[in-house]
Amino acid sequence: MKNKILIIITGSIAAYKILDLIRNLVSSNIEVKCILSKSAKDFVTPLSVASISKNKVYENKFDLNEEAEMDHISLSRWADLILIAPATANIISEIAVGSAKDFINTILLASNKKIFIAPAMNVKMWENDLTQKNVQILKKNNYQFIGPSSGELACGEYGEGRMSSVNEIEFVISNYLKKNQFSKNLTALVTAGPTREYIDPVRYISNESSGKQGYEIAKKLFQSGIKTKLIIGPNHLQMDENLDIVKVTSANEMFEECKRSLPVDIAICAAAVADYGIEKQPHKIKKNENEIEIKLKKNNDILEYISKHNKFRPKLVIGFAAETNNIKEYAERKLLNKHCDWIVANDVSRKDIGFNSLENEVVIIKKNNIYDSIPKADKSEIASVLVSKILNEFLNNDQRSLN
Ligand code: PMT
């Protein structure tokens, strides 16, 4: 089946370069539909875009006849991805505020697909704090920027603001389509959050995990098209309803649910699972005694179980290591002892990252002492980078097995 791309062309001198991009995509057997903004028509004509794309071209207006034939919802669903190129400062600011003022804006607002933006503007416009604020908002909302690059600009000034080359744009979106196609056949399971080990009906032992890191990873896997199940302990997160989520309480429940979820291609254990469980008392313990004894019993190690599962071992098993000191050394030990393929180490002695914080900073340790650091960033950003690396790993292995 052909991949489908919707290209939104807005008003910049770089618009004429998009004709080459459309030609290349069409000759790679990709179906392309385009929408021209009002000012884009000053730089390229609907007729030239239609004849190169071999498809109908849409204009940025609500037309009742067109809405009946292909409305803004259908058009945004039709595409496998949307590319805005060249993207002016104006369209970037409209999307950042969630505008629904015209056909283009409603398509973007209604889209459930990946949206790429290739900006083109004057260097000062690009560097302007307001533009940069809009760019940050869009990045946080999963829009992906391609460029801009630096060089001499159409206005004669020099700096960042040139639209990325057609080759660069084509490379990024073709790669995305390849990954997207590939990831549709993958399945994943992610554990997240704390577990609670109840002492009696009202008291428990737990930890500070908010579940955010694991949740963000599951969300990114899901957004990449991977069939993902999130098994999560008690939390206060507002979670995407489209995700397949199983809520559990104790380590044992998490273990049983993970067992039920195998086989999968990818397993990521980001949960802070209690190492020890307790035999729960049926009634609230009374404070008659000066001392009471609570007997702890070692819980099953979920990560180790998954890693050592002979029949259903996932192709890639990733554990986390929550350490407060000797981080790399202890994490390496966990990688070996728990037989996983990668371990993601984070420093949980810090308040600004790790447990119950918005950000994290991690080192991915692979077998053969390969280290890969992801600098401090939002947990969703850490998840994006990690999921990209996972997909690359699968794509590379796939290519190796094809060769
Ligand atoms: O939830 P957040 O607030 O976003 O915080 C994120 C986090 C700090 C919890 C996360 O980044 C993290 O480090 N998760 C692992 C926490 C942990 O318990 O690490 P550990 O070093 O004790 O365990 C090592 C690995 O074994 C982990 O993958 C853990 O999920 C797994 N494990 C541990 C015990 C057990 N019984 N079963 C397991 O699967």
XYZ file of C-alpha atoms and ligand atoms in Angstrom:
442
model
C 0.000 0.000 0.000
C 1.241 3.486 -0.881
C 2.329 5.861 1.881
C 0.419 9.133 1.906
C 1.768 12.570 2.725
C -0.152 15.795 3.098
C 2.069 18.813 2.415
C 0.980 22.245 3.594
C 2.823 24.963 1.713
C 2.847 28.433 3.270
C 4.080 31.734 1.912
C 7.846 31.875 1.638
C 10.225 32.198 -1.259
C 11.432 28.678 -0.399
C 8.042 27.346 -1.594
C 9.363 26.766 -5.113
C 11.805 24.143 -3.738
C 8.872 22.035 -2.576
C 8.100 21.188 -6.190
C 11.331 19.127 -6.266
C 10.380 17.422 -3.020
C 6.935 16.517 -4.362
C 8.499 15.177 -7.579
C 10.947 12.984 -5.600
C 8.238 11.657 -3.288
C 5.858 10.849 -6.137
C 8.624 9.036 -8.003
C 9.260 7.003 -4.805
C 5.661 5.795 -5.075
C 4.333 8.033 -2.291
C 0.949 9.658 -2.756
C 1.094 13.399 -2.123
C -1.721 15.866 -1.584
C -1.029 19.559 -1.035
C -2.749 22.558 0.481
C -1.573 26.030 -0.457
C -1.996 28.934 1.918
C -3.189 32.184 0.365
C 0.313 33.685 0.319
C 1.920 30.441 -0.930
C 0.090 31.042 -4.183
C 2.295 34.119 -4.707
C 5.281 31.770 -4.968
C 3.915 28.580 -6.570
C 0.750 28.050 -8.559
C -1.921 25.456 -7.721
C -1.597 24.216 -11.301
C 2.138 23.456 -11.033
C 1.638 21.691 -7.663
C -1.309 19.680 -9.061
C 0.565 18.559 -12.147
C 3.673 17.464 -10.212
C 1.762 15.796 -7.369
C -0.669 14.267 -9.886
C -3.359 15.046 -7.357
C -5.974 17.629 -6.541
C -4.609 20.708 -4.765
C -6.547 22.279 -1.900
C -6.683 25.945 -1.091
C -6.879 27.395 2.380
C -10.550 28.193 2.491
C -13.694 26.489 3.603
C -15.496 25.483 0.484
C -18.803 23.714 1.042
C -18.390 21.525 -2.047
C -14.880 20.544 -1.017
C -15.908 19.904 2.586
C -18.582 17.521 1.324
C -16.023 15.645 -0.777
C -13.010 15.663 1.586
C -13.492 17.553 4.836
C -10.715 18.690 7.159
C -11.109 15.603 9.375
C -10.954 13.116 6.489
C -7.954 14.864 4.962
C -6.040 14.774 8.242
C -6.939 11.062 8.670
C -6.030 10.263 5.039
C -2.366 11.208 5.554
C 0.279 8.988 7.161
C 2.104 12.185 8.036
C 1.718 15.912 7.541
C 4.567 18.167 6.469
C 4.413 21.963 6.667
C 7.098 23.258 4.323
C 8.061 25.984 4.083
C 6.550 26.973 7.433
C 6.354 30.699 8.141
C 6.585 32.295 11.601
C 2.890 33.025 11.219
C 1.723 29.414 10.774
C 4.020 28.347 13.643
C 2.411 30.901 15.951
C -1.111 29.924 14.832
C -0.532 26.251 15.602
C 1.107 27.070 18.946
C -2.053 28.830 20.146
C -4.331 26.083 18.812
C -5.998 28.299 16.214
C -8.937 26.871 14.258
C -9.464 29.904 12.071
C -9.136 28.303 8.633
C -8.887 25.023 6.689
C -5.147 24.513 7.382
C -5.483 25.253 11.092
C -8.444 22.900 11.550
C -6.633 20.085 9.740
C -3.632 20.468 12.042
C -5.797 20.720 15.139
C -7.790 17.628 14.165
C -4.755 15.580 13.168
C -3.787 12.373 14.944
C -0.662 11.955 12.811
C 2.944 13.034 13.130
C 3.413 16.618 11.955
C 6.766 17.825 10.609
C 7.607 21.503 10.294
C 10.346 22.873 8.022
C 10.584 26.574 8.930
C 11.763 29.287 6.545
C 12.063 32.898 7.661
C 14.395 35.790 8.365
C 17.054 35.070 11.012
C 15.719 37.697 13.436
C 12.201 36.364 13.089
C 13.472 32.858 13.844
C 15.560 34.033 16.807
C 12.770 36.178 18.214
C 11.837 35.001 21.730
C 8.192 34.765 20.740
C 8.943 32.454 17.804
C 11.252 30.376 19.991
C 8.549 30.135 22.656
C 6.119 28.859 20.011
C 8.700 26.367 18.747
C 9.177 25.012 22.283
C 5.410 24.632 22.728
C 5.157 22.687 19.480
C 8.159 20.476 20.279
C 6.602 19.615 23.635
C 3.438 18.669 21.770
C 5.285 16.208 19.567
C 5.669 18.338 16.426
C 9.007 17.608 14.807
C 11.121 20.389 13.358
C 13.342 19.807 10.369
C 15.836 22.687 10.415
C 16.000 25.541 9.717
C 19.588 25.616 8.499
C 22.047 28.499 8.435
C 23.285 30.419 5.448
C 22.513 33.377 3.272
C 18.813 34.132 3.396
C 16.554 35.339 0.600
C 16.406 38.771 2.261
C 20.204 39.093 1.965
C 20.900 38.636 5.674
C 22.931 35.745 7.014
C 22.030 33.262 9.766
C 19.572 30.579 10.820
C 16.268 30.624 8.970
C 16.841 28.876 5.640
C 14.505 26.010 4.934
C 16.374 22.694 5.167
C 17.366 21.240 1.822
C 14.891 19.090 -0.062
C 17.230 16.105 0.457
C 17.278 16.662 4.214
C 13.476 16.940 4.431
C 13.029 13.883 2.230
C 15.497 11.907 4.346
C 13.712 12.716 7.625
C 10.206 11.950 6.415
C 11.179 8.807 4.470
C 12.938 7.524 7.576
C 9.838 8.226 9.638
C 7.630 6.358 7.160
C 10.014 3.398 7.144
C 10.037 3.279 10.950
C 6.294 3.729 11.111
C 5.699 0.864 8.717
C 8.119 -1.289 10.641
C 6.797 -0.445 14.100
C 3.234 -1.466 13.186
C 4.367 -5.073 13.492
C 5.991 -4.651 16.907
C 4.514 -5.189 20.375
C 5.757 -3.807 23.685
C 5.139 -4.001 27.381
C 6.172 -1.286 29.842
C 6.065 -1.400 33.630
C 5.837 1.899 35.496
C 5.151 3.487 38.841
C 5.495 2.207 42.365
C 3.997 -0.922 43.848
C 2.298 -1.068 47.248
C 2.871 -3.878 49.688
C 0.018 -3.810 52.189
C 0.780 -4.510 55.836
C -2.877 -4.414 56.823
C -5.995 -3.005 55.074
C -4.879 0.634 55.580
C -1.074 0.642 55.722
C 1.476 -0.140 53.094
C 5.140 0.080 52.095
C 5.834 1.907 48.824
C 8.166 4.465 47.235
C 8.194 7.885 45.565
C 7.802 6.784 41.940
C 5.161 8.843 40.111
C 4.999 6.510 37.101
C 5.742 9.411 34.751
C 8.935 8.086 33.175
C 7.413 4.721 32.314
C 4.152 6.304 31.173
C 5.989 8.678 28.803
C 7.906 5.744 27.329
C 4.700 3.765 26.770
C 3.094 6.833 25.187
C 6.010 7.329 22.797
C 6.040 3.638 21.815
C 2.303 3.832 21.171
C 2.679 7.054 19.177
C 5.313 5.312 17.045
C 2.683 2.778 16.051
C 3.863 -0.019 18.361
C 1.110 -2.066 20.043
C 1.921 -1.207 23.649
C 0.639 -2.332 27.031
C 1.414 -0.232 30.093
C 1.285 -2.021 33.442
C 1.362 0.664 36.085
C 1.212 0.871 39.863
C -0.805 3.447 41.873
C -0.345 6.951 40.442
C -1.959 10.367 39.915
C -1.116 10.774 36.248
C -3.623 11.962 33.662
C -3.178 9.259 31.096
C -4.023 9.022 27.397
C -7.203 6.953 27.155
C -6.107 5.387 23.874
C -3.268 3.561 25.591
C -3.760 -0.041 26.707
C -3.297 0.414 30.461
C -3.546 -2.161 33.219
C -3.540 -0.743 36.745
C -2.046 -2.901 39.441
C -1.221 -2.410 43.102
C 1.269 -4.938 44.424
C 4.489 -6.321 42.952
C 2.850 -9.692 42.692
C -0.069 -8.297 40.669
C 2.418 -6.563 38.374
C 4.337 -9.810 37.968
C 1.208 -11.826 37.123
C 0.036 -9.189 34.622
C 3.460 -9.143 32.931
C 3.427 -12.923 32.631
C -0.015 -12.751 31.019
C 1.218 -10.109 28.552
C 4.034 -12.185 27.061
C 5.094 -12.696 24.326
C 6.089 -9.197 23.207
C 8.961 -7.888 21.072
C 10.057 -5.217 23.541
C 9.873 -5.145 27.352
C 10.807 -2.047 29.324
C 10.798 -2.258 33.119
C 10.710 1.291 34.463
C 8.619 0.453 37.545
C 10.006 0.835 41.032
C 8.887 -2.594 42.163
C 9.066 -3.422 45.857
C 11.817 -5.965 46.347
C 9.992 -7.434 49.331
C 6.352 -8.229 49.970
C 4.433 -8.727 53.189
C 1.813 -11.184 54.243
C -1.105 -8.768 54.662
C -2.979 -8.893 57.978
C -6.745 -9.194 57.427
C -7.585 -6.462 60.014
C -6.027 -3.152 60.980
C -3.158 -3.803 63.386
C -3.888 -2.387 66.866
C -1.198 -0.454 68.668
C -1.179 -2.580 71.796
C 2.432 -3.645 71.530
C 5.563 -1.540 71.903
C 7.157 -3.397 69.068
C 5.726 -5.391 66.214
C 7.517 -7.501 63.709
C 6.778 -7.386 60.018
C 8.144 -10.254 58.036
C 9.213 -9.379 54.513
C 9.431 -11.963 51.792
C 11.378 -11.459 48.546
C 9.144 -10.679 45.566
C 9.645 -12.134 42.114
C 11.986 -10.041 40.005
C 9.865 -9.176 36.969
C 12.749 -7.931 34.829
C 14.817 -11.010 35.536
C 11.870 -13.302 34.861
C 11.229 -11.659 31.462
C 14.937 -11.674 30.541
C 15.377 -15.310 31.373
C 12.169 -16.527 29.807
C 13.375 -19.143 27.364
C 10.221 -19.500 25.360
C 8.853 -15.955 25.292
C 11.963 -13.798 25.763
C 11.346 -10.438 24.036
C 13.874 -9.473 21.357
C 14.844 -6.435 23.439
C 14.621 -6.304 27.237
C 15.394 -2.966 28.896
C 15.679 -2.464 32.636
C 16.160 0.690 34.668
C 18.664 1.079 37.480
C 17.764 3.524 40.236
C 21.035 4.277 42.007
C 22.243 6.831 44.525
C 26.008 6.170 44.237
C 28.496 4.259 42.070
C 25.813 4.610 39.435
C 27.541 3.098 36.418
C 29.154 0.275 38.363
C 25.934 -0.827 40.074
C 23.950 -0.426 36.873
C 26.432 -2.603 34.967
C 26.045 -5.234 37.639
C 22.247 -5.152 37.212
C 22.638 -5.477 33.447
C 24.596 -8.686 33.972
C 22.651 -10.147 36.882
C 19.224 -9.484 35.391
C 20.263 -10.615 31.882
C 18.693 -7.652 30.119
C 19.984 -6.129 26.872
C 20.110 -2.496 27.963
C 19.942 -0.886 31.357
C 18.950 2.761 31.785
C 20.715 4.203 34.821
C 19.459 7.269 36.679
C 20.640 9.021 39.812
C 17.772 8.875 42.306
C 19.661 10.789 45.005
C 18.922 14.017 43.098
C 15.678 15.906 43.690
C 15.595 17.490 40.209
C 15.568 14.176 38.336
C 14.569 10.548 38.939
C 11.732 9.829 41.347
C 8.661 12.056 41.198
C 10.199 14.862 39.131
C 9.341 16.242 35.712
C 12.837 15.732 34.331
C 15.386 12.982 34.140
C 18.978 12.415 33.011
C 20.057 8.910 32.093
C 22.858 6.738 30.778
C 21.907 3.767 28.637
C 24.344 0.925 29.173
C 24.367 -1.848 26.615
C 26.240 -5.124 26.587
C 29.904 -4.739 25.495
C 30.239 -1.611 27.671
C 28.536 0.728 25.242
C 27.446 3.925 27.016
C 24.920 6.348 25.650
C 24.041 9.419 27.730
C 20.817 11.390 27.411
C 21.312 14.807 29.044
C 18.837 16.297 31.498
C 15.473 16.885 29.832
C 11.754 16.500 30.308
C 10.795 12.859 30.902
C 8.814 12.935 27.640
C 11.954 14.035 25.787
C 13.994 11.271 27.449
C 11.280 8.844 26.311
C 11.422 10.165 22.710
C 15.177 9.664 22.505
C 14.979 6.206 24.073
C 12.181 5.077 21.733
C 14.104 6.419 18.719
C 17.105 4.365 19.777
C 14.913 1.285 20.193
C 13.460 1.688 16.708
C 16.909 2.216 15.217
C 18.067 -0.959 16.908
C 15.211 -2.931 15.351
C 15.672 -1.324 11.940
C 19.437 -2.017 11.972
C 18.916 -5.612 13.041
C 16.273 -6.028 10.376
C 18.607 -4.653 7.734
C 21.443 -6.890 8.983
C 19.213 -9.952 8.743
C 18.182 -8.926 5.220
C 21.811 -8.598 4.070
O 8.186 7.019 38.193
P 8.968 8.317 38.135
O 8.626 9.250 39.269
O 8.874 8.970 36.794
O 10.512 7.954 38.375
C 11.204 7.202 37.428
C 12.064 6.123 38.095
C 13.150 6.789 38.914
C 11.212 5.218 38.992
C 12.664 5.273 36.916
O 13.429 6.107 36.104
C 13.521 4.128 37.453
O 14.685 4.256 37.767
N 12.902 2.932 37.545
C 13.506 1.733 38.188
C 13.307 1.810 39.673
C 13.893 0.632 40.411
O 13.219 0.042 41.190
O 15.141 0.323 40.089
P 16.008 -0.887 40.731
O 17.408 -0.485 40.463
O 15.614 -1.159 42.137
O 15.589 -2.134 39.863
C 16.287 -2.540 38.704
C 15.321 -3.029 37.657
O 14.657 -4.205 38.089
C 14.219 -2.052 37.270
O 14.040 -2.156 35.884
C 12.993 -2.573 38.013
O 11.794 -2.263 37.312
C 13.269 -4.069 37.974
N 12.656 -4.828 39.073
C 13.069 -4.674 40.367
C 12.530 -5.453 41.370
C 11.528 -6.394 41.019
N 10.962 -7.155 41.974
N 11.110 -6.517 39.752
C 11.660 -5.764 38.784
O 11.258 -5.875 37.613
